[in-house]
XYZ file of N, CA and C in Angstrom:
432
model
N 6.785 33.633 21.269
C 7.843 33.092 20.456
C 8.435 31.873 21.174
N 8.701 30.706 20.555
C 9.439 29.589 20.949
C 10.344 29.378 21.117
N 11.065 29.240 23.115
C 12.579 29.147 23.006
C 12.942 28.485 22.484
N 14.380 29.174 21.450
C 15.178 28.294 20.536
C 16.515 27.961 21.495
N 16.806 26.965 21.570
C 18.739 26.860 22.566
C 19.214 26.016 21.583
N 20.434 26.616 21.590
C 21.537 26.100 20.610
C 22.276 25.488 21.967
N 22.721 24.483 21.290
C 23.574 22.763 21.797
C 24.889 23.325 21.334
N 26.244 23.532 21.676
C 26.942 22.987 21.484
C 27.636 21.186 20.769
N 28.187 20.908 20.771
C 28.717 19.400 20.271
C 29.410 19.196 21.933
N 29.019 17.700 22.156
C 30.037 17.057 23.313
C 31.266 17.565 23.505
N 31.799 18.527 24.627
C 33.505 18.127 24.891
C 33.593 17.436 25.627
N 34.708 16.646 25.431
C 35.187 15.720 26.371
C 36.482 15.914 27.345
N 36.186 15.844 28.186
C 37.419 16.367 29.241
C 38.159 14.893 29.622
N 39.254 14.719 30.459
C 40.142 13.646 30.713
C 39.607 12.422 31.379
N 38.437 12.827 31.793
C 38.084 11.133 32.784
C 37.010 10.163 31.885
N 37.805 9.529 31.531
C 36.391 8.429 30.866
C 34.907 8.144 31.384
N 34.363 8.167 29.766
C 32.944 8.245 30.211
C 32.188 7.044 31.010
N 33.209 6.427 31.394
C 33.067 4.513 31.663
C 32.752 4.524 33.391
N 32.716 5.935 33.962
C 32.919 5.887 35.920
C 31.048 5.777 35.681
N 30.736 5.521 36.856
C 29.556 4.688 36.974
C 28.239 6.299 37.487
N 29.111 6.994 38.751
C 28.503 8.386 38.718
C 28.740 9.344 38.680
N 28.408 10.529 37.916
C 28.722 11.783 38.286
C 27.727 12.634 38.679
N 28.186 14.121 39.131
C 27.783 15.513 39.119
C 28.045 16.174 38.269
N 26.864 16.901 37.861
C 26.474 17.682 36.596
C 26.021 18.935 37.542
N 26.788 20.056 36.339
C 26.196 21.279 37.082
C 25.538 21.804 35.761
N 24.546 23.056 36.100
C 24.307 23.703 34.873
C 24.102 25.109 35.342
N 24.865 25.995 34.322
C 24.742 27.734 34.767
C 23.670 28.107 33.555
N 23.676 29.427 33.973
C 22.356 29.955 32.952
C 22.564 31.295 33.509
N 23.295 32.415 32.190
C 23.682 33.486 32.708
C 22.746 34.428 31.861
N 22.149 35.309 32.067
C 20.605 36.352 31.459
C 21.898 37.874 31.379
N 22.301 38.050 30.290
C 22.892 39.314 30.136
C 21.873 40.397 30.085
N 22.261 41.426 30.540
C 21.554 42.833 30.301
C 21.223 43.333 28.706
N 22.260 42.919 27.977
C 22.290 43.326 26.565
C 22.823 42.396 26.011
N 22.460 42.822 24.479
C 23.062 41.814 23.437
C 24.432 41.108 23.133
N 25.241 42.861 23.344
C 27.140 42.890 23.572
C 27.258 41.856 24.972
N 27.009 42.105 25.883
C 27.555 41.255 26.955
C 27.038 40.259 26.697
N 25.761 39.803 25.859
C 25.592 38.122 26.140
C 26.404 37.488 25.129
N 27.028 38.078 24.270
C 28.059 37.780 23.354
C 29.350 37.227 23.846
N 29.622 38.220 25.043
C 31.236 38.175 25.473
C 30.741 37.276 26.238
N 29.850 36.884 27.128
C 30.097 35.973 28.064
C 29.956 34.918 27.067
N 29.256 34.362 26.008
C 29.142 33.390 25.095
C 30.937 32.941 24.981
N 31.465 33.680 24.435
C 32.989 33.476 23.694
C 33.687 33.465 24.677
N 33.411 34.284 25.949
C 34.449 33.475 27.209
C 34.538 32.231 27.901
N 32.873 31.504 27.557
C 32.336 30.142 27.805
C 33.148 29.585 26.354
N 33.368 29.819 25.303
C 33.822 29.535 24.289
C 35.657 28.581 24.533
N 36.075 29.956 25.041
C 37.436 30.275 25.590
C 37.248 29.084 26.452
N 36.510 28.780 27.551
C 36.795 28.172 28.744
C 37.053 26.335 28.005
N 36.066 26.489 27.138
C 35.431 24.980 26.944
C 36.912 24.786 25.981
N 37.648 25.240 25.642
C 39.172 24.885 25.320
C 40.237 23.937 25.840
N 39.695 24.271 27.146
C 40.830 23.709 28.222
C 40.377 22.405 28.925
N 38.407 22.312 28.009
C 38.294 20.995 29.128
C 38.958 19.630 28.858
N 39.396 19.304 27.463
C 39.928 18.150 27.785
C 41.007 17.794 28.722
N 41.757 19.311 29.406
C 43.180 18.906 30.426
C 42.216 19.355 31.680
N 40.797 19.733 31.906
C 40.625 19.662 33.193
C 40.249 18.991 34.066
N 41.116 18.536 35.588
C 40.970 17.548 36.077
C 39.955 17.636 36.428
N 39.149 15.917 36.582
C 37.480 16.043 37.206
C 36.752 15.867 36.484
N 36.928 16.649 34.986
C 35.620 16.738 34.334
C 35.518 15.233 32.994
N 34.354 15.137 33.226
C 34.032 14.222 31.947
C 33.657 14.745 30.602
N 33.248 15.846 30.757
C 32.951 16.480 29.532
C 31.774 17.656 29.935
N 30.996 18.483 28.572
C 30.688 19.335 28.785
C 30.278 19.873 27.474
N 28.520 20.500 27.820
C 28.112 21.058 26.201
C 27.781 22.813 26.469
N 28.003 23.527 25.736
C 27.702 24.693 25.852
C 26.019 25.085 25.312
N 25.604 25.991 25.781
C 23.778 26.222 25.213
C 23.891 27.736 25.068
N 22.900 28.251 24.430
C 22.850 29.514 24.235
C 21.285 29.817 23.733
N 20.551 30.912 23.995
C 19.710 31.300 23.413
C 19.484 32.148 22.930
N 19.865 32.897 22.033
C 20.394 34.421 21.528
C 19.602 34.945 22.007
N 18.192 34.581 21.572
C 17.438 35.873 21.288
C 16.822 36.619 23.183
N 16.916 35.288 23.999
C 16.747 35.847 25.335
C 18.619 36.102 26.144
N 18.980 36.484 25.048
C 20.361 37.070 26.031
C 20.628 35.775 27.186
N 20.506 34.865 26.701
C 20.986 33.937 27.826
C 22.123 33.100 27.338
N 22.875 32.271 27.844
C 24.079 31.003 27.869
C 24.391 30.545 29.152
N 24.895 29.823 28.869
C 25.418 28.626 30.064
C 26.503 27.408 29.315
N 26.400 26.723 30.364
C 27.029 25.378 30.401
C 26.010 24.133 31.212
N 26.455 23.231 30.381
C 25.794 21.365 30.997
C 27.413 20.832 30.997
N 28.164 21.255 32.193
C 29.188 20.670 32.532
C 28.959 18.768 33.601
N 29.897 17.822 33.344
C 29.600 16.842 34.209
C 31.149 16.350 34.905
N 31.069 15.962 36.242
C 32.230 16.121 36.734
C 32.504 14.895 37.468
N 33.653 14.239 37.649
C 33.337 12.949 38.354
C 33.061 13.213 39.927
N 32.839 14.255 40.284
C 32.521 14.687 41.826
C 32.561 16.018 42.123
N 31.737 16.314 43.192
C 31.332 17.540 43.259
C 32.761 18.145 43.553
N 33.699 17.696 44.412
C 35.103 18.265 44.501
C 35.972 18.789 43.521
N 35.728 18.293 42.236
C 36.004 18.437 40.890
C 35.474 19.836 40.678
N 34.402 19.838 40.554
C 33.907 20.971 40.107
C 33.802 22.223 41.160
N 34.055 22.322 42.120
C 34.469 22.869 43.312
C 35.825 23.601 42.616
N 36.737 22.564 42.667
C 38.054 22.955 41.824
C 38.131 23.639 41.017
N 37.284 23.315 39.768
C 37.465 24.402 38.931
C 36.214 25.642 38.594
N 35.413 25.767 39.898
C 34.802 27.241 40.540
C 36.247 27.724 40.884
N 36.832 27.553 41.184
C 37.729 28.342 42.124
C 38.891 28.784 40.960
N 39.379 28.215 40.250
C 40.159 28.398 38.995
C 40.389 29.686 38.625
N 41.441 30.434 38.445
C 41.871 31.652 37.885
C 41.228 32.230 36.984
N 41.406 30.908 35.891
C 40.757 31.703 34.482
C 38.680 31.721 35.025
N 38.387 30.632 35.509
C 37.173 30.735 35.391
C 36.975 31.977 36.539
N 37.605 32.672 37.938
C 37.101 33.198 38.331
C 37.267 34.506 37.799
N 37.972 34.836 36.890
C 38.630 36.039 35.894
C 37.120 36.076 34.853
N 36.500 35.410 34.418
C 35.610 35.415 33.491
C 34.160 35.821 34.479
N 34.130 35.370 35.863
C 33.322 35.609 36.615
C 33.118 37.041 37.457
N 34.251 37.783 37.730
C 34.327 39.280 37.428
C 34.509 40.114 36.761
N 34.654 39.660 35.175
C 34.595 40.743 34.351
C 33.249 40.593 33.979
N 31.854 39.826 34.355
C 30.421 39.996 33.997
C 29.876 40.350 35.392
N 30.573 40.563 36.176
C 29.551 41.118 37.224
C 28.369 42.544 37.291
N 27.652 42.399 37.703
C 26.775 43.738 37.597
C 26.472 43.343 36.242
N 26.547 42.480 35.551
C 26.051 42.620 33.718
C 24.919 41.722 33.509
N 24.094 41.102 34.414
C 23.299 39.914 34.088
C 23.113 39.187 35.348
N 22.416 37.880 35.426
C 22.205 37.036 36.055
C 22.099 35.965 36.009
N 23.054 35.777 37.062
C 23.535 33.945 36.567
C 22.628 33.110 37.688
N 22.853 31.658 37.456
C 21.514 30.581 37.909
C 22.388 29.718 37.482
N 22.436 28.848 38.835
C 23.151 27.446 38.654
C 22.349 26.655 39.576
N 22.718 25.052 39.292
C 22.383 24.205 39.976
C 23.226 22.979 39.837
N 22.833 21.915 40.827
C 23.750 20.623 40.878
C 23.033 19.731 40.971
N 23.587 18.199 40.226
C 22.977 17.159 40.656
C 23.477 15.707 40.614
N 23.518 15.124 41.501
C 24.111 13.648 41.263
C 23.308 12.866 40.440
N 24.080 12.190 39.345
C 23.638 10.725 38.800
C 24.574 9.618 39.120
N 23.468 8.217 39.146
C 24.724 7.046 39.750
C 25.422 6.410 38.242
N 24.466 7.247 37.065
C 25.326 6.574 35.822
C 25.009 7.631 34.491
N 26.057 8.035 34.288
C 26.039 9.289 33.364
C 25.208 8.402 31.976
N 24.054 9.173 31.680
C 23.303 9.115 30.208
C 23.020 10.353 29.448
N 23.930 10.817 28.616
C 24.316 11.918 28.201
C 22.858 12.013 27.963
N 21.584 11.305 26.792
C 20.437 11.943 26.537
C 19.823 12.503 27.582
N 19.875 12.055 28.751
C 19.409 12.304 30.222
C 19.026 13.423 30.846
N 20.806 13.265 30.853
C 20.878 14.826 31.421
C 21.061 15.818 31.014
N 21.002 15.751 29.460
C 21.015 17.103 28.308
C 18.822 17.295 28.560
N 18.278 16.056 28.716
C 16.830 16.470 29.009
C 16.588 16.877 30.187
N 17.130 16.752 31.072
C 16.858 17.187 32.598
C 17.379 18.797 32.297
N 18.383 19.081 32.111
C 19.376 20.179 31.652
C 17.951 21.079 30.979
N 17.662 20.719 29.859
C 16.604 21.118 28.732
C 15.480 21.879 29.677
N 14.692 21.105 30.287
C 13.600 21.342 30.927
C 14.022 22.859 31.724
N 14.766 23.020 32.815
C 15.743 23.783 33.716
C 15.581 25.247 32.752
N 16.436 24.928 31.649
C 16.488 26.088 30.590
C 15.444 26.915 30.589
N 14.860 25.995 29.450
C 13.508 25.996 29.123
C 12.665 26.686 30.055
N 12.045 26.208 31.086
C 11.294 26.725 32.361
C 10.532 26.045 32.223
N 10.026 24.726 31.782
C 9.249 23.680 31.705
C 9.034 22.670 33.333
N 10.586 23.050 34.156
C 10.913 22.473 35.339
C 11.446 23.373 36.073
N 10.915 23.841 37.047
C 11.697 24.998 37.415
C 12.688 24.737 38.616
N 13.337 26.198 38.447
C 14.859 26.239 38.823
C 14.706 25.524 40.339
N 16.102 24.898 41.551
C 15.732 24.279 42.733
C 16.456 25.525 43.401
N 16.829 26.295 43.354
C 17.054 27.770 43.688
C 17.136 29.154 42.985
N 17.135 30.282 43.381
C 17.204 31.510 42.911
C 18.198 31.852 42.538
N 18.544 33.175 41.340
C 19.467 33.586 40.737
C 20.697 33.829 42.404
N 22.267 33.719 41.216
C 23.312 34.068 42.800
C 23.825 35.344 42.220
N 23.498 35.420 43.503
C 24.732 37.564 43.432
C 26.162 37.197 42.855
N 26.256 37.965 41.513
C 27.491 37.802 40.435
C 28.628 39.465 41.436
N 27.924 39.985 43.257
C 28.927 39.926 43.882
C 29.855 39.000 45.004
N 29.117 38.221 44.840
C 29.633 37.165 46.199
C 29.558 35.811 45.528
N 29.723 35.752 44.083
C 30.048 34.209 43.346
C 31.978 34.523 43.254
């Protein structure tokens, strides 16, 4: 069967898309079941609310693949410190222990010297997909 991933629409968070580079992260969380890949979906839902007031970020698309129990984020940040920042965040680390033990999450990072949204939604794509594979192994959802 052919992975299907659903795109979100662009959010745009507070820093104009006009800075020359950023860091892009992308998660990719594999729920155990259907119910949890739901809730983590709508808590990524929940999160992507707040990005236009979060500092750092330029914006951000949500992905999902129902049928393999997976979601994530293609977040982009004007620096890795940014996004550092909001790892550490209340609400996001509140969303990060109520899925523990439920799945497996997979992230990665990467600098560009000039954000091209088609770009890095295709770099992003590939990653997903498994067309390019991951530049590290799933992280323990006990020590994230």
């Amino acid at each position: 069967m052919a992975l299907r991933i659903l795109r979100s629409r662009w959010q745009s968070g507070p820093v104009p898309l006009t800075l020359c580079g950023a860091h892009v992260s992308l998660t990719d969380f594999t729920a155990t079941t259907h119910p949890q890949a739901a809730a983590v979906a709508l808590a990524g839902l929940r999160l992507r609310r707040t990005w236009p007031k979060t500092p750092g970020a330029l914006g951000m698309w949500l992905w999902a693949d129902a049928a393999g129990k997976r979601s994530g984020a293609v977040s982009v940040w004007s620096d890795e410190v940014a996004l550092k920042e909001f790892v550490g965040r209340p609400d996001h680390i509140e969303i990060v222990k109520a899925h523990r033990g439920r799945g497996a999450l997979r992230a990665t990072a990467w600098a560009v010297e000039d954000f091209e949204p088609d770009e890095v939604w295709t770099r992003a794509r590939a990653l997903i997909s498994g067309t390019t594979p991951w530049p590290q192994g799933p992280i323990d959802l006990e020590e994230a």
